[in-house]
GROMACS .gro file of C-alpha atoms in nm:
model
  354
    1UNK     CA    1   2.322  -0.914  -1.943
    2UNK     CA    2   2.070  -0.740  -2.162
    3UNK     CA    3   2.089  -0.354  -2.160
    4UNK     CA    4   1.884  -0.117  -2.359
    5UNK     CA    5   1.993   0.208  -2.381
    6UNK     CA    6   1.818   0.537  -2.425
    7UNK     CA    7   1.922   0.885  -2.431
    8UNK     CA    8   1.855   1.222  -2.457
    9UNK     CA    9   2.075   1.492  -2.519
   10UNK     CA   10   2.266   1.463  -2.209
   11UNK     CA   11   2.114   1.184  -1.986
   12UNK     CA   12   2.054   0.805  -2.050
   13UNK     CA   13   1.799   0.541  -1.876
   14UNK     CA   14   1.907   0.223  -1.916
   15UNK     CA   15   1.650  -0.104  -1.900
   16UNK     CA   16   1.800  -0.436  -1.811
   17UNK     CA   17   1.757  -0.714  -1.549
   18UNK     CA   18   2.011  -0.542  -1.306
   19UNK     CA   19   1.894  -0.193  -1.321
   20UNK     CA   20   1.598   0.048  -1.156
   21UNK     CA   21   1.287  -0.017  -1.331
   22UNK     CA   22   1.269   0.168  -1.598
   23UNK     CA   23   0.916   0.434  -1.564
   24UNK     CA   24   0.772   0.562  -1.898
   25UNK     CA   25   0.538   0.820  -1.807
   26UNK     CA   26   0.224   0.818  -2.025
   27UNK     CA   27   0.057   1.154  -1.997
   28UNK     CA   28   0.113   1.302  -2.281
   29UNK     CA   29  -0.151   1.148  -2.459
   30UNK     CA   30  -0.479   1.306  -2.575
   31UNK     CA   31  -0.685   0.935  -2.592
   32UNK     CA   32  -0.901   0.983  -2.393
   33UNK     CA   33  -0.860   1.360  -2.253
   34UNK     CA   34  -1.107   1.585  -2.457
   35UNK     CA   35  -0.936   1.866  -2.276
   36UNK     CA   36  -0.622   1.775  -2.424
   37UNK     CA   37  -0.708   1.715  -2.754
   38UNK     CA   38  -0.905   2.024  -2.795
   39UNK     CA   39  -0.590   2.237  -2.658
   40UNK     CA   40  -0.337   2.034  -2.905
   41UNK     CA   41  -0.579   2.109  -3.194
   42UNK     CA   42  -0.621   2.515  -3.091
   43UNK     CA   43  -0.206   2.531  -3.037
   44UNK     CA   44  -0.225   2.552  -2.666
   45UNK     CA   45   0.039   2.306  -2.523
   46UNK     CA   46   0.058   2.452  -2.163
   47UNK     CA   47  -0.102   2.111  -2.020
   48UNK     CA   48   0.165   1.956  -2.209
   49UNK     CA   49   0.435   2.119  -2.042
   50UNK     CA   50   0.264   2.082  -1.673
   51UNK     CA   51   0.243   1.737  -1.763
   52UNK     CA   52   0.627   1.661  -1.854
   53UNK     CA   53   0.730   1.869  -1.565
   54UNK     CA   54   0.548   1.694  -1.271
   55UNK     CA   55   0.606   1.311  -1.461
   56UNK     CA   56   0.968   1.375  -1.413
   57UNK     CA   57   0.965   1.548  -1.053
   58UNK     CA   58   0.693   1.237  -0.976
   59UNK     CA   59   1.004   0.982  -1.114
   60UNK     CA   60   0.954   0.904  -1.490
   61UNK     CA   61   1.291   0.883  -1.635
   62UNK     CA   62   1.161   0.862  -1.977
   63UNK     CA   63   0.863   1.047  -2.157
   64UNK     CA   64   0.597   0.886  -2.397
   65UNK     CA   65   0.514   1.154  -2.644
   66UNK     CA   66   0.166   1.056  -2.852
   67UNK     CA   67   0.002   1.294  -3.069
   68UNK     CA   68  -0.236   1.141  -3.171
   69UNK     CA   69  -0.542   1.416  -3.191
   70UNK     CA   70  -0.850   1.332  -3.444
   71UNK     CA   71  -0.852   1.692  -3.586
   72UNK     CA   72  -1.216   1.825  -3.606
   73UNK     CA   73  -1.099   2.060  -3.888
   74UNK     CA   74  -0.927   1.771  -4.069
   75UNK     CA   75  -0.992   1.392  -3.973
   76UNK     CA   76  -0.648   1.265  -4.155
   77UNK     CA   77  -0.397   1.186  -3.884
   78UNK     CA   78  -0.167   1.122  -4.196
   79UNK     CA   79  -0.156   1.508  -4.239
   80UNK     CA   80  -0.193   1.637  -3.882
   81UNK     CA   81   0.003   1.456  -3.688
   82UNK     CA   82   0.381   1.440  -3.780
   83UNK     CA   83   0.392   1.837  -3.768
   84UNK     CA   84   0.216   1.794  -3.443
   85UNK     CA   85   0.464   1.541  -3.315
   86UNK     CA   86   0.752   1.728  -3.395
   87UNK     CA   87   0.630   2.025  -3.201
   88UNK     CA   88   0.582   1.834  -2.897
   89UNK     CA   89   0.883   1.651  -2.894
   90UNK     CA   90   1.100   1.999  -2.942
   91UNK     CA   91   0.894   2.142  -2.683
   92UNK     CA   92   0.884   1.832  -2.405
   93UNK     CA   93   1.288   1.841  -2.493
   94UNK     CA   94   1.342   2.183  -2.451
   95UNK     CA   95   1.175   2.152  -2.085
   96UNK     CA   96   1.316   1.826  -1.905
   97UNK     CA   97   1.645   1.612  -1.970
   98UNK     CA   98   1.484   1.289  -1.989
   99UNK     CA   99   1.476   1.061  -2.246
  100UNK     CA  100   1.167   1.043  -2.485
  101UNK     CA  101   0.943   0.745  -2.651
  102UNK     CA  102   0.786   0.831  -2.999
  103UNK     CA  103   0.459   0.669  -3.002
  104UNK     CA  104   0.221   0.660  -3.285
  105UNK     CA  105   0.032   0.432  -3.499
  106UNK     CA  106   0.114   0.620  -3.812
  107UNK     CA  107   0.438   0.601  -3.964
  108UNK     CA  108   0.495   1.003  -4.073
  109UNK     CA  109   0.481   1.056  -3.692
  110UNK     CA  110   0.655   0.832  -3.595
  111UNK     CA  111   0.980   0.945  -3.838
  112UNK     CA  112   0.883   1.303  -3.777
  113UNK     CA  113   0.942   1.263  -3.412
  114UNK     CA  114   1.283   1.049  -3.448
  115UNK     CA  115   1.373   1.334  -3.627
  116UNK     CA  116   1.323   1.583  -3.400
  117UNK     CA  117   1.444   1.386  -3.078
  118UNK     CA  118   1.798   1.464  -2.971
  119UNK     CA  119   1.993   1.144  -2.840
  120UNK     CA  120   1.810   0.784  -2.874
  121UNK     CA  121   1.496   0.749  -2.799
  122UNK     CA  122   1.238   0.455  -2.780
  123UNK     CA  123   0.987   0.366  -3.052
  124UNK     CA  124   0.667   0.305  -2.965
  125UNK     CA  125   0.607   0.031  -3.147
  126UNK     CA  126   0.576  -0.245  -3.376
  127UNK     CA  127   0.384  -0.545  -3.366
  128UNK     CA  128   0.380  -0.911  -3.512
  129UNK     CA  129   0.137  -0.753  -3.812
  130UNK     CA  130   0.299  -0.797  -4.165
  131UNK     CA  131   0.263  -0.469  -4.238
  132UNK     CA  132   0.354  -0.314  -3.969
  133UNK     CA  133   0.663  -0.468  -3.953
  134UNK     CA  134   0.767  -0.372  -4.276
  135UNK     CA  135   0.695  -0.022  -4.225
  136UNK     CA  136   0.863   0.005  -3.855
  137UNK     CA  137   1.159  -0.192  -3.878
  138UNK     CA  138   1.279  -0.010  -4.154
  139UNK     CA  139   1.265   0.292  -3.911
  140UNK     CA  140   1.474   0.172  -3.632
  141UNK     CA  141   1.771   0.037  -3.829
  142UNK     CA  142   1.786   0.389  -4.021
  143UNK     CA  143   1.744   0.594  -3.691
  144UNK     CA  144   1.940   0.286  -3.465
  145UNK     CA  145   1.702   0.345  -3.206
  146UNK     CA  146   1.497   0.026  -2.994
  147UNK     CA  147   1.150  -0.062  -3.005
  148UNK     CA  148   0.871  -0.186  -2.842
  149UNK     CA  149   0.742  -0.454  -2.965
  150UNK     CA  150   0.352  -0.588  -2.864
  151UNK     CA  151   0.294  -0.907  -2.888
  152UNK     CA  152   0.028  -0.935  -3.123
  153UNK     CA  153  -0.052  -0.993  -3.536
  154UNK     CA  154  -0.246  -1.024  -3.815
  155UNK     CA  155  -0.496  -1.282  -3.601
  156UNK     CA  156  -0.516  -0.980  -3.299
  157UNK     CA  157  -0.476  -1.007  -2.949
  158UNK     CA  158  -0.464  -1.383  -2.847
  159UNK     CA  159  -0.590  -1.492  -2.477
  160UNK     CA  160  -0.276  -1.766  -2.469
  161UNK     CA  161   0.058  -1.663  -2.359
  162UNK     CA  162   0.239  -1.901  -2.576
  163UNK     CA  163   0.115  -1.735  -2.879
  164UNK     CA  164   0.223  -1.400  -2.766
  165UNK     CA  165   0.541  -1.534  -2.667
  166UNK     CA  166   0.569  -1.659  -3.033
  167UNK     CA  167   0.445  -1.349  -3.146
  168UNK     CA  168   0.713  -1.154  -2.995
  169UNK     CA  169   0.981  -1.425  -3.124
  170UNK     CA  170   0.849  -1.378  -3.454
  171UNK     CA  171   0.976  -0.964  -3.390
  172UNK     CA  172   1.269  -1.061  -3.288
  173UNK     CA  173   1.373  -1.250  -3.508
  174UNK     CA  174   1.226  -1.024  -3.791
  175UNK     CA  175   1.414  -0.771  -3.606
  176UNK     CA  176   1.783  -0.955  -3.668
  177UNK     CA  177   1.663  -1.009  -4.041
  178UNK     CA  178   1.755  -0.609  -4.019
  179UNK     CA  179   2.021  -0.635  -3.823
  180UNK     CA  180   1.834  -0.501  -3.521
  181UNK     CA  181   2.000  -0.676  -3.191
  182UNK     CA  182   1.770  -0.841  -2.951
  183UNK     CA  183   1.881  -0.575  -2.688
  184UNK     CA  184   1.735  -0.314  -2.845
  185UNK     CA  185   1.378  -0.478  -2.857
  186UNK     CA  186   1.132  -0.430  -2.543
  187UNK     CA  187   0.840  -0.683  -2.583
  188UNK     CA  188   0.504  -0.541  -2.455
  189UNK     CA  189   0.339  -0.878  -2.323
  190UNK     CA  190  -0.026  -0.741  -2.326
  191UNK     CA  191  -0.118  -0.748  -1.994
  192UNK     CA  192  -0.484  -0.845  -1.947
  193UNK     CA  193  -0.785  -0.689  -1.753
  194UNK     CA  194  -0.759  -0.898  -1.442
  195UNK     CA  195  -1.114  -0.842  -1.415
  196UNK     CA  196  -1.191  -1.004  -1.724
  197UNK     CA  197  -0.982  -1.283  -1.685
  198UNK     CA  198  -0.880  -1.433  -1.346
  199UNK     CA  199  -0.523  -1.557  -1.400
  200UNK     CA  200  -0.416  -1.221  -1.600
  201UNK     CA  201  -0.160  -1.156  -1.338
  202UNK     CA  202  -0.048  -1.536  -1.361
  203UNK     CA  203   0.005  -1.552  -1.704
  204UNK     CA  204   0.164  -1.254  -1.734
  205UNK     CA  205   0.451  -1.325  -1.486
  206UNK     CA  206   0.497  -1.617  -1.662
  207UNK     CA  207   0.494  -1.475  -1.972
  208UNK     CA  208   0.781  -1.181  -1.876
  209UNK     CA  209   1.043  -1.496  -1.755
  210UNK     CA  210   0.997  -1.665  -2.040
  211UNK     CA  211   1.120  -1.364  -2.243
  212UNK     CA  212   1.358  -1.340  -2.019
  213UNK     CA  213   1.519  -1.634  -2.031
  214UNK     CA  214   1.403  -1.758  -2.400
  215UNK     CA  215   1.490  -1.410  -2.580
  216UNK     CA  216   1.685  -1.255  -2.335
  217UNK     CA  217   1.472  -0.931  -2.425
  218UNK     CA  218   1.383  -0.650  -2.207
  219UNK     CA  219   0.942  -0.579  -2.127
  220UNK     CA  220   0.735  -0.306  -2.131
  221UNK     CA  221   0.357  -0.300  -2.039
  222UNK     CA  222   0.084  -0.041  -1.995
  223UNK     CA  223   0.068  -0.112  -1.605
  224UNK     CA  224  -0.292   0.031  -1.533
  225UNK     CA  225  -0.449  -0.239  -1.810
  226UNK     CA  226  -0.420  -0.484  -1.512
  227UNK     CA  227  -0.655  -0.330  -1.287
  228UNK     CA  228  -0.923  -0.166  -1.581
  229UNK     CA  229  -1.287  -0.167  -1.471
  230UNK     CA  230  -1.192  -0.263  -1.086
  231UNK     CA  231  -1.249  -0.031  -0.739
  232UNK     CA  232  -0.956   0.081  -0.574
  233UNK     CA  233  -0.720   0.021  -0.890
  234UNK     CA  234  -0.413   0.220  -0.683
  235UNK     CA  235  -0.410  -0.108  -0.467
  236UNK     CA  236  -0.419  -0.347  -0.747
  237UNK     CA  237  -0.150  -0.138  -0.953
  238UNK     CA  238   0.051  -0.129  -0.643
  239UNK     CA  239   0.071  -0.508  -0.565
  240UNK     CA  240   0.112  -0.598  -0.960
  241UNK     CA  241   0.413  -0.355  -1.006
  242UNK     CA  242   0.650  -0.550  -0.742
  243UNK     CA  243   0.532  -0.888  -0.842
  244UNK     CA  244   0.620  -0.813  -1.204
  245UNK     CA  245   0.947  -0.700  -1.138
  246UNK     CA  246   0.988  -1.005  -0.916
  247UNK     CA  247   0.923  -1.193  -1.267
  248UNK     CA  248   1.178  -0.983  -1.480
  249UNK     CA  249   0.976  -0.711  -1.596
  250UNK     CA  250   1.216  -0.377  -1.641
  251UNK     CA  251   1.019  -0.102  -1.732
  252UNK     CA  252   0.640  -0.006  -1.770
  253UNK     CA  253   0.416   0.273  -1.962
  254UNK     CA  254   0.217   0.395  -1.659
  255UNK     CA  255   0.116   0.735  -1.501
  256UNK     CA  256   0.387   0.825  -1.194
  257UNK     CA  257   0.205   1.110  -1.113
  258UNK     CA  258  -0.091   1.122  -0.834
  259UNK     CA  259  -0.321   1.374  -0.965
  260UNK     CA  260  -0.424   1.672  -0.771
  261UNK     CA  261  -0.770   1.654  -0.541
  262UNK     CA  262  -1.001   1.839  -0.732
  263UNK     CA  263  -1.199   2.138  -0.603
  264UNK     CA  264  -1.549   1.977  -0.632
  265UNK     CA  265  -1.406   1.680  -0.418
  266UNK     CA  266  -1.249   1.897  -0.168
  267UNK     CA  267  -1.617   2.104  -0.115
  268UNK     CA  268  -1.772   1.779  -0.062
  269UNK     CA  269  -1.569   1.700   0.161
  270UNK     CA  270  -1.644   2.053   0.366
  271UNK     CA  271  -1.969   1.973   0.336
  272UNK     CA  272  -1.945   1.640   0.544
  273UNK     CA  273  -1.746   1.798   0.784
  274UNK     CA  274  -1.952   2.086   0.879
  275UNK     CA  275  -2.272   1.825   0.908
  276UNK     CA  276  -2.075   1.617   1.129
  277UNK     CA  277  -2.045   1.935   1.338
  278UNK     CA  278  -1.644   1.949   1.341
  279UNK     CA  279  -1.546   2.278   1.352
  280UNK     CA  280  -1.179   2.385   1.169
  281UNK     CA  281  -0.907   2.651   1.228
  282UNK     CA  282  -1.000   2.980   1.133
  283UNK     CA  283  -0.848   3.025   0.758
  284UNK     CA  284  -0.695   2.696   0.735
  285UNK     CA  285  -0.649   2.653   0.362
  286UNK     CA  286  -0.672   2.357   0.107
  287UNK     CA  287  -0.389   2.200   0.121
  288UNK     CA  288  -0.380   2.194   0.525
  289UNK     CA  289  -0.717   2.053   0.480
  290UNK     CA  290  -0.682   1.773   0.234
  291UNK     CA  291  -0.374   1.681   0.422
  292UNK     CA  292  -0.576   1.654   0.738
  293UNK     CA  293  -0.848   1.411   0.624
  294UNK     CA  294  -0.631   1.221   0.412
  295UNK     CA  295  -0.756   1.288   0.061
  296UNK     CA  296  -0.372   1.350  -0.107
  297UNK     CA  297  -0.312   1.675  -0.198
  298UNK     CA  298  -0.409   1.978  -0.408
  299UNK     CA  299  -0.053   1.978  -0.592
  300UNK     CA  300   0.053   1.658  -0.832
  301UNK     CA  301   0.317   1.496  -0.635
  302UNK     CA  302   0.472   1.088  -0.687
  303UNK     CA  303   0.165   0.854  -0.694
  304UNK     CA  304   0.132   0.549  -0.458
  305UNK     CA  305   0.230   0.363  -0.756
  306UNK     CA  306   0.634   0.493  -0.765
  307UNK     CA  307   0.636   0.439  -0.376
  308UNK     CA  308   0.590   0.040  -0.466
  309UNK     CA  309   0.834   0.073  -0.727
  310UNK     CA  310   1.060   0.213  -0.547
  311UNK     CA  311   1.065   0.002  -0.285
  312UNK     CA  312   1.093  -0.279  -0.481
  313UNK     CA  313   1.433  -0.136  -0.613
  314UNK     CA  314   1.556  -0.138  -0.293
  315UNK     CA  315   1.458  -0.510  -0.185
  316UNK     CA  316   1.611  -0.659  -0.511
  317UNK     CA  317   1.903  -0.424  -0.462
  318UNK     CA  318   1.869  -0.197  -0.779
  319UNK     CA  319   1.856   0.107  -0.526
  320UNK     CA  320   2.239   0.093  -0.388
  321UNK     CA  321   2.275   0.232  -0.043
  322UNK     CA  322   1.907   0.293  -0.049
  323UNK     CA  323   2.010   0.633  -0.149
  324UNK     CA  324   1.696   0.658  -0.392
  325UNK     CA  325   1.447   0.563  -0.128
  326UNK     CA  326   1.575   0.751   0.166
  327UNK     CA  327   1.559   1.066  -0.142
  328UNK     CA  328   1.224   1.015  -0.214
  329UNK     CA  329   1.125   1.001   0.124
  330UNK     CA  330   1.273   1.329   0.255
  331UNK     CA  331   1.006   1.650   0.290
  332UNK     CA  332   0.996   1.844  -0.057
  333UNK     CA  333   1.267   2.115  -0.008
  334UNK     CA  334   1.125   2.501  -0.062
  335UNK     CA  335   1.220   2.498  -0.426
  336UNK     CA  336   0.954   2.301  -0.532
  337UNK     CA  337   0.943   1.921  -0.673
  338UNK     CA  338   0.849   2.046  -1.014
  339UNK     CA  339   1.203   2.202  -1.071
  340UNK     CA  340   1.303   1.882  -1.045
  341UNK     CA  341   1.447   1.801  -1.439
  342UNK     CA  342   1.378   2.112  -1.580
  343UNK     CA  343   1.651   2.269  -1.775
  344UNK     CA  344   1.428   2.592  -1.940
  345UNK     CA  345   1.659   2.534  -2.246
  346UNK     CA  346   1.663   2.385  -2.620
  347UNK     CA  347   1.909   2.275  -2.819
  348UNK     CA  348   2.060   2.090  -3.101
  349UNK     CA  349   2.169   1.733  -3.130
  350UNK     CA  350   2.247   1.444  -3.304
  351UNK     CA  351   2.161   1.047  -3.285
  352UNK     CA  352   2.393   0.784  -3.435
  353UNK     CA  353   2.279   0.627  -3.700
  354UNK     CA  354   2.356   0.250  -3.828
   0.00000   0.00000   0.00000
């Protein structure tokens, strides 16, 4: 059975076919987040740290690190971001126990942060491109670390499954021209947009068994990408994550955390209430309120998104016991979820190398 192993300093995830699915949390990762970006450029890395802390109290059991700012002082991501990787990865490691992914497009960052990373972590990634192939592959023999691998090349993103599949059998077997074993390659799919194209979902549970039983590889996806441009994407997210496991799918790139109501929302909502005449307990605070009218919560906690997947471990019996679920579903004890992980330490380590 197909097991890929990463590792930290001192704890391992391990995606295969008979394990928990496998969560990469994705929030550290300034595309996108202007507030992020701006903080990573002016040295200010305390969103950083909130966000590796509540990802693995929400149930990520690895990290995707990406650092990849566009510097207003100096455009060159070739020159700003390996340092910049390195520093997150020794800080995001010094905080939580998990197991990281190095993700970047350029290939300084992506060594800079293998080098940094204690244990084995996953690369993030290589595709089908000539180029890119030549440069990543390289990488992961030296460091002996997997990859994920996206199923797309020098022709782009291609709306038929059976060219990604061949894409990705192109990696592997590129891969074993290295010596890389098929194990230690994760094939990203490319899920589509369902919006944009109607049997997205469809293809790509088809698309995961086929990998599965074809390449006997282990899959990845972004899991949001399903639901882009939709209402209610939660719901959407929720149904997709179950069904793809269903199909063989073992880990995805997602968000596990459900993000904190913010303060505009939660006047709003005061602001319907007292027209509708409802009256509320004298000093009753946010929280108690938010609670009360169902709008989540004003602290990050596990989004609706890990309840699915965890449930899902338990029906195809990757939760033993149901130990994991009946966890999860306990009230948060006084000490807080986000100590949950934390270790408030650094220190040294090797990785094996080939």
């Amino acid at each position: 059975m197909t097991r890929t192993v990463v590792e930290s300093k001192s704890k391992t995830a391990v995606l295969g076919f008979d394990e928990p699915f496998c969560v990469i949390g994705e929030r550290i990762n300034p595309t996108g987040r202007k507030k992020l970006a701006a903080e990573l450029e002016a040295g200010d890395f305390s969103t950083v740290e909130k966000d590796a802390l509540a990802q693995v109290a929400a149930g990520a059991t690895v990290l995707d690190i990406n650092a990849g700012v566009v510097y207003n002082s100096n455009p060159n991501p070739n020159e700003t971001e390996p340092p910049l990787m390195r520093k997150i990865v020794e800080m995001v490691q010094g905080l939580v126990e998990v197991p990281l992914c190095i993700d970047s497009s350029v290939p300084g960052a992506l060594e800079a942060g293998l080098e940094a990373a204690e244990g084995r972590p996953l690369l993030n990634s290589v595709t089908g491109e000539e180029e890119r192939l030549e440069l990543v592959l390289p990488l992961v023999k030296k460091y002996n670390v997997p990859v994920v691998a996206i199923s797309n090349d020098d022709t782009g993103i291609s709306e038929d499954p059976d060219v990604r599949f061949e894409v990705a059998k192109k990696i592997v077997q590129r891969a074993a021209d290295f010596g890389i074993p098929a194990h230690d390659i994760v094939v990203d799919p490319l899920v589509m947009p369902i919006g944009a194209m109607a049997t997205a979902g469809q293809q790509v549970f088809a698309l995961v068994r086929r990998l599965r039983e074809e390449l006997g590889v282990n899959t990845t996806c972004g899991a949001s990408n399903i639901s882009f441009g939709l209402p209610n994407r939660h719901g959407i997210n929720n149904a997709f994550l179950p069904m793809a496991m269903g199909a063989g799918m073992t880990s995805a790139i997602m968000n596990p955390v459900a993000l904190p109501v913010t303060q505009k929302r939660i006047a709003e909502k005061k602001e319907q209430v007292a027209a509708a005449g409802i009256i509320l307990p004298e000093g009753m605070d946010d929280e108690s309120f938010v609670q009360m009218f169902g709008l989540g919560s004003t602290m990050p906690r596990a989004g609706k998104e890990m309840e699915a997947i965890r449930a899902a471990n338990l029906l195809t019996n990757n939760d033993p016991h149901g130990g994991e679920w009946i966890r999860f579903n306990k009230p948060a004890d006084s000490a807080g979820a986000e100590g949950e992980g934390g270790r408030g330490r650094r220190g040294g380590g090797r990785r094996r190398r080939a």
